[in-house]
PDB file of C-alpha atoms in Angstrom:
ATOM      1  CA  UNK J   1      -7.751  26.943   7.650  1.00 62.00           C
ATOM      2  CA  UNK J   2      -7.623  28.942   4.267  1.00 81.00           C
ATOM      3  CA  UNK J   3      -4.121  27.832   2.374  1.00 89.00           C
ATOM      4  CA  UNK J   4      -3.295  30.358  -0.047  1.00 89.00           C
ATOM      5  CA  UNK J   5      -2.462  29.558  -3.148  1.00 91.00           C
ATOM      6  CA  UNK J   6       0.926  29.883  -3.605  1.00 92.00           C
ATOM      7  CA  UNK J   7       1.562  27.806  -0.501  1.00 96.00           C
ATOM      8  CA  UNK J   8      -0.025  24.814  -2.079  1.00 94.00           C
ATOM      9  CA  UNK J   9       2.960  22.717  -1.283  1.00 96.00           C
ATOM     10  CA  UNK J  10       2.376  23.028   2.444  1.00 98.00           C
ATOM     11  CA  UNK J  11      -0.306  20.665   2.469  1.00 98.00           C
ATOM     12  CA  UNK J  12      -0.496  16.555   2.567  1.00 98.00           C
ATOM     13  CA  UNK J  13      -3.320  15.173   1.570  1.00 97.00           C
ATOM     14  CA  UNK J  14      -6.801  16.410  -0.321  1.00 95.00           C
ATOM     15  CA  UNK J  15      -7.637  20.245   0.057  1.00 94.00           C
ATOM     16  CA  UNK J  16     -11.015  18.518   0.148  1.00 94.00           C
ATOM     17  CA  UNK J  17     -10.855  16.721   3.419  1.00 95.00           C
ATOM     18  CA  UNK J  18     -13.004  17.469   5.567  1.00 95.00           C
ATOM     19  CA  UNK J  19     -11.030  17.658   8.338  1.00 95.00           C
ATOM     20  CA  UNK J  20      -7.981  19.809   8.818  1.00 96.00           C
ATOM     21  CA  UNK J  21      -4.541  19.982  11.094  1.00 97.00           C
ATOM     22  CA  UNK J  22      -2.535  22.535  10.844  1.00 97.00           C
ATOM     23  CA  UNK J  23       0.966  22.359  12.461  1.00 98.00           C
ATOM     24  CA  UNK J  24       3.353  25.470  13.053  1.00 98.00           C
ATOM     25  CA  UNK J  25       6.544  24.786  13.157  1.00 98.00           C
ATOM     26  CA  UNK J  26      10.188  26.333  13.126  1.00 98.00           C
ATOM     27  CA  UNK J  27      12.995  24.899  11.390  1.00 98.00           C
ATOM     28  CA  UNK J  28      15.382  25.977  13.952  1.00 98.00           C
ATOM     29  CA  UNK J  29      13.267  24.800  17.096  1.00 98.00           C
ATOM     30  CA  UNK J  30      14.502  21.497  18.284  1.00 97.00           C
ATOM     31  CA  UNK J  31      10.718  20.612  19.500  1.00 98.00           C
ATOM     32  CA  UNK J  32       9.336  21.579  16.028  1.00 98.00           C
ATOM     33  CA  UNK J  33      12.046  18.850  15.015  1.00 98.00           C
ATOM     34  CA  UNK J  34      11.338  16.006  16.593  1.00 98.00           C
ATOM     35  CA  UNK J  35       7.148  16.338  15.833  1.00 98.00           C
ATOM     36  CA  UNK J  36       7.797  16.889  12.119  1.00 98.00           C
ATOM     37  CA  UNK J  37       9.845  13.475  12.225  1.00 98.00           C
ATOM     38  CA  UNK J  38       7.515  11.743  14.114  1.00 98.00           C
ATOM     39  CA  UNK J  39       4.477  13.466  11.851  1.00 98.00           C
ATOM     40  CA  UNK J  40       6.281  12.213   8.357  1.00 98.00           C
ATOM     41  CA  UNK J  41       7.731   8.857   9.943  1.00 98.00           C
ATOM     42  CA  UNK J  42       4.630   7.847  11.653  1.00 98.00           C
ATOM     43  CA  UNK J  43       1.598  10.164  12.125  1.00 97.00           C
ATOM     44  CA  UNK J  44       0.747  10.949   8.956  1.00 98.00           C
ATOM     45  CA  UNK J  45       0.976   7.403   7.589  1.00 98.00           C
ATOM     46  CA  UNK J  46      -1.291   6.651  10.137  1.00 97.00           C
ATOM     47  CA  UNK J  47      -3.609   9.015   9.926  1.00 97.00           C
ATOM     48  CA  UNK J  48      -3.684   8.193   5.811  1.00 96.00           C
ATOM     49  CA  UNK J  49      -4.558   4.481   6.646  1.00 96.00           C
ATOM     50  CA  UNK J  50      -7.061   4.835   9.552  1.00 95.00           C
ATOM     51  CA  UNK J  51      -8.559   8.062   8.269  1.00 95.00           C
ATOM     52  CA  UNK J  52      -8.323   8.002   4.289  1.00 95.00           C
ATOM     53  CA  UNK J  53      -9.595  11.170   2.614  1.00 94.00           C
ATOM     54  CA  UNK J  54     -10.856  12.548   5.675  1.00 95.00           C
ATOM     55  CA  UNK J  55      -7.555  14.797   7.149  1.00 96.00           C
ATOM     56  CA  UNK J  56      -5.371  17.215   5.535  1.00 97.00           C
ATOM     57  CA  UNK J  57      -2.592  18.269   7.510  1.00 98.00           C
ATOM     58  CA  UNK J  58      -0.848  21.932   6.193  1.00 98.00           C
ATOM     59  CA  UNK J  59       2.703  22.778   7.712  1.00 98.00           C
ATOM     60  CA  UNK J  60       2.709  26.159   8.943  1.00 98.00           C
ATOM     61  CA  UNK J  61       6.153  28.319   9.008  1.00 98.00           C
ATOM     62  CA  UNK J  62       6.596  29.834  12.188  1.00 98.00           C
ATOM     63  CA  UNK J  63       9.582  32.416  12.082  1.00 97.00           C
ATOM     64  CA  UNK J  64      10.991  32.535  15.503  1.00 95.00           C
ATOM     65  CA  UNK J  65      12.753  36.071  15.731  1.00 93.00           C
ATOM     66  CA  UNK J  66      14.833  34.633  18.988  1.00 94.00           C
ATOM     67  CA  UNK J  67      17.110  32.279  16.929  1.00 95.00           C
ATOM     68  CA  UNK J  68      18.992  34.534  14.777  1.00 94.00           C
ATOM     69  CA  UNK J  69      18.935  32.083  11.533  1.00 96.00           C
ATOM     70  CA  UNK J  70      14.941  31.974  11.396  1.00 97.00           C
ATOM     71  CA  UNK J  71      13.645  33.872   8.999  1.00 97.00           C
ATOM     72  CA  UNK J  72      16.433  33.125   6.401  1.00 98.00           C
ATOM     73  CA  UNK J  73      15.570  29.524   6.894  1.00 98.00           C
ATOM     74  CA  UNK J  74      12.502  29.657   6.231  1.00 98.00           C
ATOM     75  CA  UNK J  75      12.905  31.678   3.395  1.00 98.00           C
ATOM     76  CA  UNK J  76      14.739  28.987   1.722  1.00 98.00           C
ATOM     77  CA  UNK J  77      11.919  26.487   2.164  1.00 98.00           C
ATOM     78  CA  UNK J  78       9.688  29.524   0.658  1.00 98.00           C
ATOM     79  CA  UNK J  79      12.232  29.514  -2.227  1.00 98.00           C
ATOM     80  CA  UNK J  80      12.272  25.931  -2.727  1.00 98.00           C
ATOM     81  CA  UNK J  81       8.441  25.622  -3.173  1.00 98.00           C
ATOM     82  CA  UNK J  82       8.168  28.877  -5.445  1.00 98.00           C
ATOM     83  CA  UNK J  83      10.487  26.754  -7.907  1.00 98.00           C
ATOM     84  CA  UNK J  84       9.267  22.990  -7.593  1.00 98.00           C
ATOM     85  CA  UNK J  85       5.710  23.206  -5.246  1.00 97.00           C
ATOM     86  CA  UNK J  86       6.418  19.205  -4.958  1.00 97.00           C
ATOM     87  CA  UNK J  87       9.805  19.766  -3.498  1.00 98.00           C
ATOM     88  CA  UNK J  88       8.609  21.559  -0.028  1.00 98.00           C
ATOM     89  CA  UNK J  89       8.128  18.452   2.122  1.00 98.00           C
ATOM     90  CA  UNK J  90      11.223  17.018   0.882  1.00 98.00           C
ATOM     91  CA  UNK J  91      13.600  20.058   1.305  1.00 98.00           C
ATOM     92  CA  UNK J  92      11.676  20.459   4.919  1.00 98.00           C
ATOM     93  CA  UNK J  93      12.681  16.921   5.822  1.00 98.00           C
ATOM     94  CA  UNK J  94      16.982  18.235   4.737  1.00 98.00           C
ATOM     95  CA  UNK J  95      16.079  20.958   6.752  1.00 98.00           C
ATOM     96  CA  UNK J  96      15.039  19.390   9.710  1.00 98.00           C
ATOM     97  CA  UNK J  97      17.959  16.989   9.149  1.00 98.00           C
ATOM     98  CA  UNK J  98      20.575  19.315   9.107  1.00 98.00           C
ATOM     99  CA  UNK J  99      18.989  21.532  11.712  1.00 98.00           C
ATOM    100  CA  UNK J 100      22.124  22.132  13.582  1.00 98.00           C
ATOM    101  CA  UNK J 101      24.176  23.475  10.643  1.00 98.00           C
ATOM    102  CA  UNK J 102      21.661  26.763  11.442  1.00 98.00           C
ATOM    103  CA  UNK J 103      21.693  26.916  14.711  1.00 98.00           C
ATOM    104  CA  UNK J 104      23.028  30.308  16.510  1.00 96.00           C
ATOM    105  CA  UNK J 105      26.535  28.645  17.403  1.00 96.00           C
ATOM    106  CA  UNK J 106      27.164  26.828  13.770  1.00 97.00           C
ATOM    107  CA  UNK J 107      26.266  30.657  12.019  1.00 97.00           C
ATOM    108  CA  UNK J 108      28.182  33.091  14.504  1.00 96.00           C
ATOM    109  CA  UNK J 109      31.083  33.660  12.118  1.00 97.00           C
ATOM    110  CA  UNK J 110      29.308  33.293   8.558  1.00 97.00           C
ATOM    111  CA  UNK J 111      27.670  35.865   6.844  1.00 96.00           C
ATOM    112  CA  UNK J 112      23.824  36.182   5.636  1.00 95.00           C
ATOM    113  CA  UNK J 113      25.156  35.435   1.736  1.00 95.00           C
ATOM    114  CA  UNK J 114      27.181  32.205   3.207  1.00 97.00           C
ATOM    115  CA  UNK J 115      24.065  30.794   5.084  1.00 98.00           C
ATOM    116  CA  UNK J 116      21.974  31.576   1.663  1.00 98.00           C
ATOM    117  CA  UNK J 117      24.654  29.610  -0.254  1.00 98.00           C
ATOM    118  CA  UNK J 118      25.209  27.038   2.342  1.00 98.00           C
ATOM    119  CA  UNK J 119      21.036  26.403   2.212  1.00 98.00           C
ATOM    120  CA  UNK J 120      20.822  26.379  -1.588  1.00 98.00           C
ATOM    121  CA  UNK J 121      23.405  23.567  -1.562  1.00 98.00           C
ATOM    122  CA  UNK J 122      20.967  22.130   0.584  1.00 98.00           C
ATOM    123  CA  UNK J 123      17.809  22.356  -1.892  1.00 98.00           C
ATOM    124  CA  UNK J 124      20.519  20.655  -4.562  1.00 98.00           C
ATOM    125  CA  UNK J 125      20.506  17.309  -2.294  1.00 98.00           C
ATOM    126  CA  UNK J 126      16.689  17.281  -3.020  1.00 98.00           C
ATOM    127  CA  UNK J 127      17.102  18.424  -7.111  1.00 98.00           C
ATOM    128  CA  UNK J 128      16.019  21.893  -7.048  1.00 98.00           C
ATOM    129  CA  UNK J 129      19.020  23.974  -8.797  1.00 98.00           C
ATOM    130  CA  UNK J 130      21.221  26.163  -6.258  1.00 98.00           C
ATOM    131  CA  UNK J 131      21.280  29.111  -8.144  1.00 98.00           C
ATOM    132  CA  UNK J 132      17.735  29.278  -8.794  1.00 98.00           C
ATOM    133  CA  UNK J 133      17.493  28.996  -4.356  1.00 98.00           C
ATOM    134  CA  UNK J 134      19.843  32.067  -4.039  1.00 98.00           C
ATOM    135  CA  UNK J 135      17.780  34.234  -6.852  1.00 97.00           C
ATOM    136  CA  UNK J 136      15.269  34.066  -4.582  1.00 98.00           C
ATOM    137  CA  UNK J 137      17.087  34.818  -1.531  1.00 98.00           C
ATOM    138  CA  UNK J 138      19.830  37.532  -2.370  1.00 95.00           C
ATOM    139  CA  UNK J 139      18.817  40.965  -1.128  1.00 91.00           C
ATOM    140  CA  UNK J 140      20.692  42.789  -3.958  1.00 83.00           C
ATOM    141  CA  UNK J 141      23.880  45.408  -2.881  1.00 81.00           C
ATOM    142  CA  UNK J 142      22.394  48.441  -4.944  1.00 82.00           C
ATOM    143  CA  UNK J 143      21.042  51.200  -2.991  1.00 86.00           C
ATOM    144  CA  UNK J 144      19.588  50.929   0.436  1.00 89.00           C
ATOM    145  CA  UNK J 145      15.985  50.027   0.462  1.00 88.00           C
ATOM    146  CA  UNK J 146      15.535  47.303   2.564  1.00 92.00           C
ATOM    147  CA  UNK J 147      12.840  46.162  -0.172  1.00 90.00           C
ATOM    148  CA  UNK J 148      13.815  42.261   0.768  1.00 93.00           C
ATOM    149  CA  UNK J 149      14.404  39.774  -1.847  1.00 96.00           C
ATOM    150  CA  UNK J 150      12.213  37.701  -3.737  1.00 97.00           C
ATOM    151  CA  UNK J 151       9.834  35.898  -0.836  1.00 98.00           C
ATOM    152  CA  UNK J 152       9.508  38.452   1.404  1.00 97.00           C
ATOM    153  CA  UNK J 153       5.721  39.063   1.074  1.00 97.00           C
ATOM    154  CA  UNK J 154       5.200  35.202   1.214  1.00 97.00           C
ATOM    155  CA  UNK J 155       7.100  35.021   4.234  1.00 98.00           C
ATOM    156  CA  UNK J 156       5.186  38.095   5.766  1.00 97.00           C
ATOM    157  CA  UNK J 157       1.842  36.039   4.707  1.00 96.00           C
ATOM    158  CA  UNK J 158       3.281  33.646   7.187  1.00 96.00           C
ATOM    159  CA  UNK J 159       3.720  35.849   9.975  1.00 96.00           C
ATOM    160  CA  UNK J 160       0.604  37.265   9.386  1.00 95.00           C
ATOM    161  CA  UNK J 161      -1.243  33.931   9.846  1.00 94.00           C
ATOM    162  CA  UNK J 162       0.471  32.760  13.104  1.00 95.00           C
ATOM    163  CA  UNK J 163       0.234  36.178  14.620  1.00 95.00           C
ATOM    164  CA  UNK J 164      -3.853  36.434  14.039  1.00 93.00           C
ATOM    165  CA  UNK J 165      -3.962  33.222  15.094  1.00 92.00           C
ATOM    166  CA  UNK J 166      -1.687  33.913  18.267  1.00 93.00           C
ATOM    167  CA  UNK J 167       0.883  31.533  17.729  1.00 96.00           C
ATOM    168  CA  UNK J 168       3.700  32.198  19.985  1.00 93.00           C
ATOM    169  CA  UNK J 169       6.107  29.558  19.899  1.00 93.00           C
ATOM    170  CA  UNK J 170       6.427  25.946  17.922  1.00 96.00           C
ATOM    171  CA  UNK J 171       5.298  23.544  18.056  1.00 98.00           C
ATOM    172  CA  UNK J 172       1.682  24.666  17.704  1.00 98.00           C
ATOM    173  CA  UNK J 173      -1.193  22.719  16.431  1.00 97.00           C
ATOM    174  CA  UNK J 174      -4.724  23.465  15.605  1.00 96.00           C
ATOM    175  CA  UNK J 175      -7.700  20.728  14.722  1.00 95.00           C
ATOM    176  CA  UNK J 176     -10.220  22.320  12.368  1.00 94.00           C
ATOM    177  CA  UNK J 177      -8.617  26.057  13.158  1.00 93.00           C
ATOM    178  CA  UNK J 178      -9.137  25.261  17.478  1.00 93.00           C
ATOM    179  CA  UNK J 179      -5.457  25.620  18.793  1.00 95.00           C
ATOM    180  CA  UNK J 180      -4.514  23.007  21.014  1.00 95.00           C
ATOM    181  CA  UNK J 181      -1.946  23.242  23.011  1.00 95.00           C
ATOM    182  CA  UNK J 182      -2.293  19.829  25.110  1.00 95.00           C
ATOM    183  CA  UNK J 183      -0.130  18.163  22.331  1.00 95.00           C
ATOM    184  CA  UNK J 184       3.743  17.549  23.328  1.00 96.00           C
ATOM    185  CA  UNK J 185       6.425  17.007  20.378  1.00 97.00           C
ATOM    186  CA  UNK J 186       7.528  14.091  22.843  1.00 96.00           C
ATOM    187  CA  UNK J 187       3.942  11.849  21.804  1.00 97.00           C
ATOM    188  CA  UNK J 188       4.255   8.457  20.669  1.00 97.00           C
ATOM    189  CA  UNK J 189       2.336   7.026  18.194  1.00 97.00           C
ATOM    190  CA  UNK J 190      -0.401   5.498  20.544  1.00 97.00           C
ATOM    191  CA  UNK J 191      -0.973   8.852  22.199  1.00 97.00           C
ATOM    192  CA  UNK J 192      -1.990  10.069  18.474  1.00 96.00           C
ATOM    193  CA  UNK J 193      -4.127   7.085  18.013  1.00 95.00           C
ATOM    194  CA  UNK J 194      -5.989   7.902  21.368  1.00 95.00           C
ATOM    195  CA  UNK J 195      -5.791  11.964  20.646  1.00 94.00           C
ATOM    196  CA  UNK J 196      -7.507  11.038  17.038  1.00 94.00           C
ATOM    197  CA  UNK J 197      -9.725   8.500  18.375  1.00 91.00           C
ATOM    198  CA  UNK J 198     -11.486  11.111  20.793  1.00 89.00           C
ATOM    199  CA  UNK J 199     -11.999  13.814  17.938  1.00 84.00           C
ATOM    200  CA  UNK J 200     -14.682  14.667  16.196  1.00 73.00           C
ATOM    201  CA  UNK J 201     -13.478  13.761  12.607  1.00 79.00           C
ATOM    202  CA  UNK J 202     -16.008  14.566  10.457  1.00 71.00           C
ATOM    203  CA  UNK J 203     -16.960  12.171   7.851  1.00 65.00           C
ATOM    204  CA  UNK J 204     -17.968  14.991   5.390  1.00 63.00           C
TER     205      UNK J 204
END
């Protein structure tokens, strides 16, 4: 349930709550979609009312290697919060938004350095500068390393996480680090209530 530091942005509410959700999710994965909208539009809200200080919910990136876009995707939301922490949620709700414009079929004729453009134009919408994004996410053309760019070891932090945790696909969520994989991305708000309801929140 540890949230590094540098990740600090991935988390709503106190780091003191007593109680924690984690949620891994894939920008690219239309289930990991429709959750996170009804997690910002409704859930969380919810859960801020009925449960004040008592949850903290952290977004987990979960890089799906089987949609081609992934990883670079996610490394734009990495980029995003390495610049303005406060900015993550709000370039993650773009994202999901314009989830289709990174889907395999919208990419197959546009090169990595397009889609890094095409996703810093993205962060502008939310006020982080586009040429501070692609800093972050240009590999460099100098000699062959494969060193990565500028979030690679966050992004392999990631990985790391969900793999130890064995997270194989998104959505995924765990109450107080216990995966549980009864929860559907198609829940309505009153299945939440009555999935909350029979928890053991802790007060403290």
């Amino acid at each position: 349930m540890a949230l590094a530091p540098q990740f600090a942005g991935h988390r709503l509410g106190s780091n003191l709550a007593p109680n924690t959700l984690e949620i891994y999710l894939d920008y690219v994965c239309p289930f990991s979609a429709k959750i996170y909208k009804k997690i910002r539009e409704d859930i969380w809200p919810y859960i801020e009312q009925t449960y004040p200080d008592k949850v903290q919910l952290i977004f987990r990136q979960q890089v799906q290697p089987w949609h081609a876009s992934s990883t670079i995707v996610h490394e734009a939301a990495l980029a995003v919060e390495k610049i303005n922490s406060k900015k993550f949620f709000e370039f993650s709700d773009a994202l999901f938004a314009n989830q289709k414009d990174y889907f395999d079929e919208a990419l197959e004729n546009k090169t990595r350095r397009e889609t890094a453009e095409s996703l810093a134009k993205l962060a502008e919408k939310v006020d982080v500068p586009a040429d501070k994004v692609l800093e972050y996410l240009i590999n460099g053309t100098g000699e062959p390393k494969n060193a990565g760019n500028k979030v690679t070891n966050d992004l392999k932090l990631c990985i790391r996480m969900g793999r130890q945790n064995g997270i194989h696909v998104s959505p995924t969520l765990l109450i107080n680090g216990i995966r549980d994989d009864s929860v559907s991305s198609s829940w309505e708000l009153d299945q939440w209530k009555d999935y909350l309801k029979n928890k053991p929140i802790k007060s403290r």
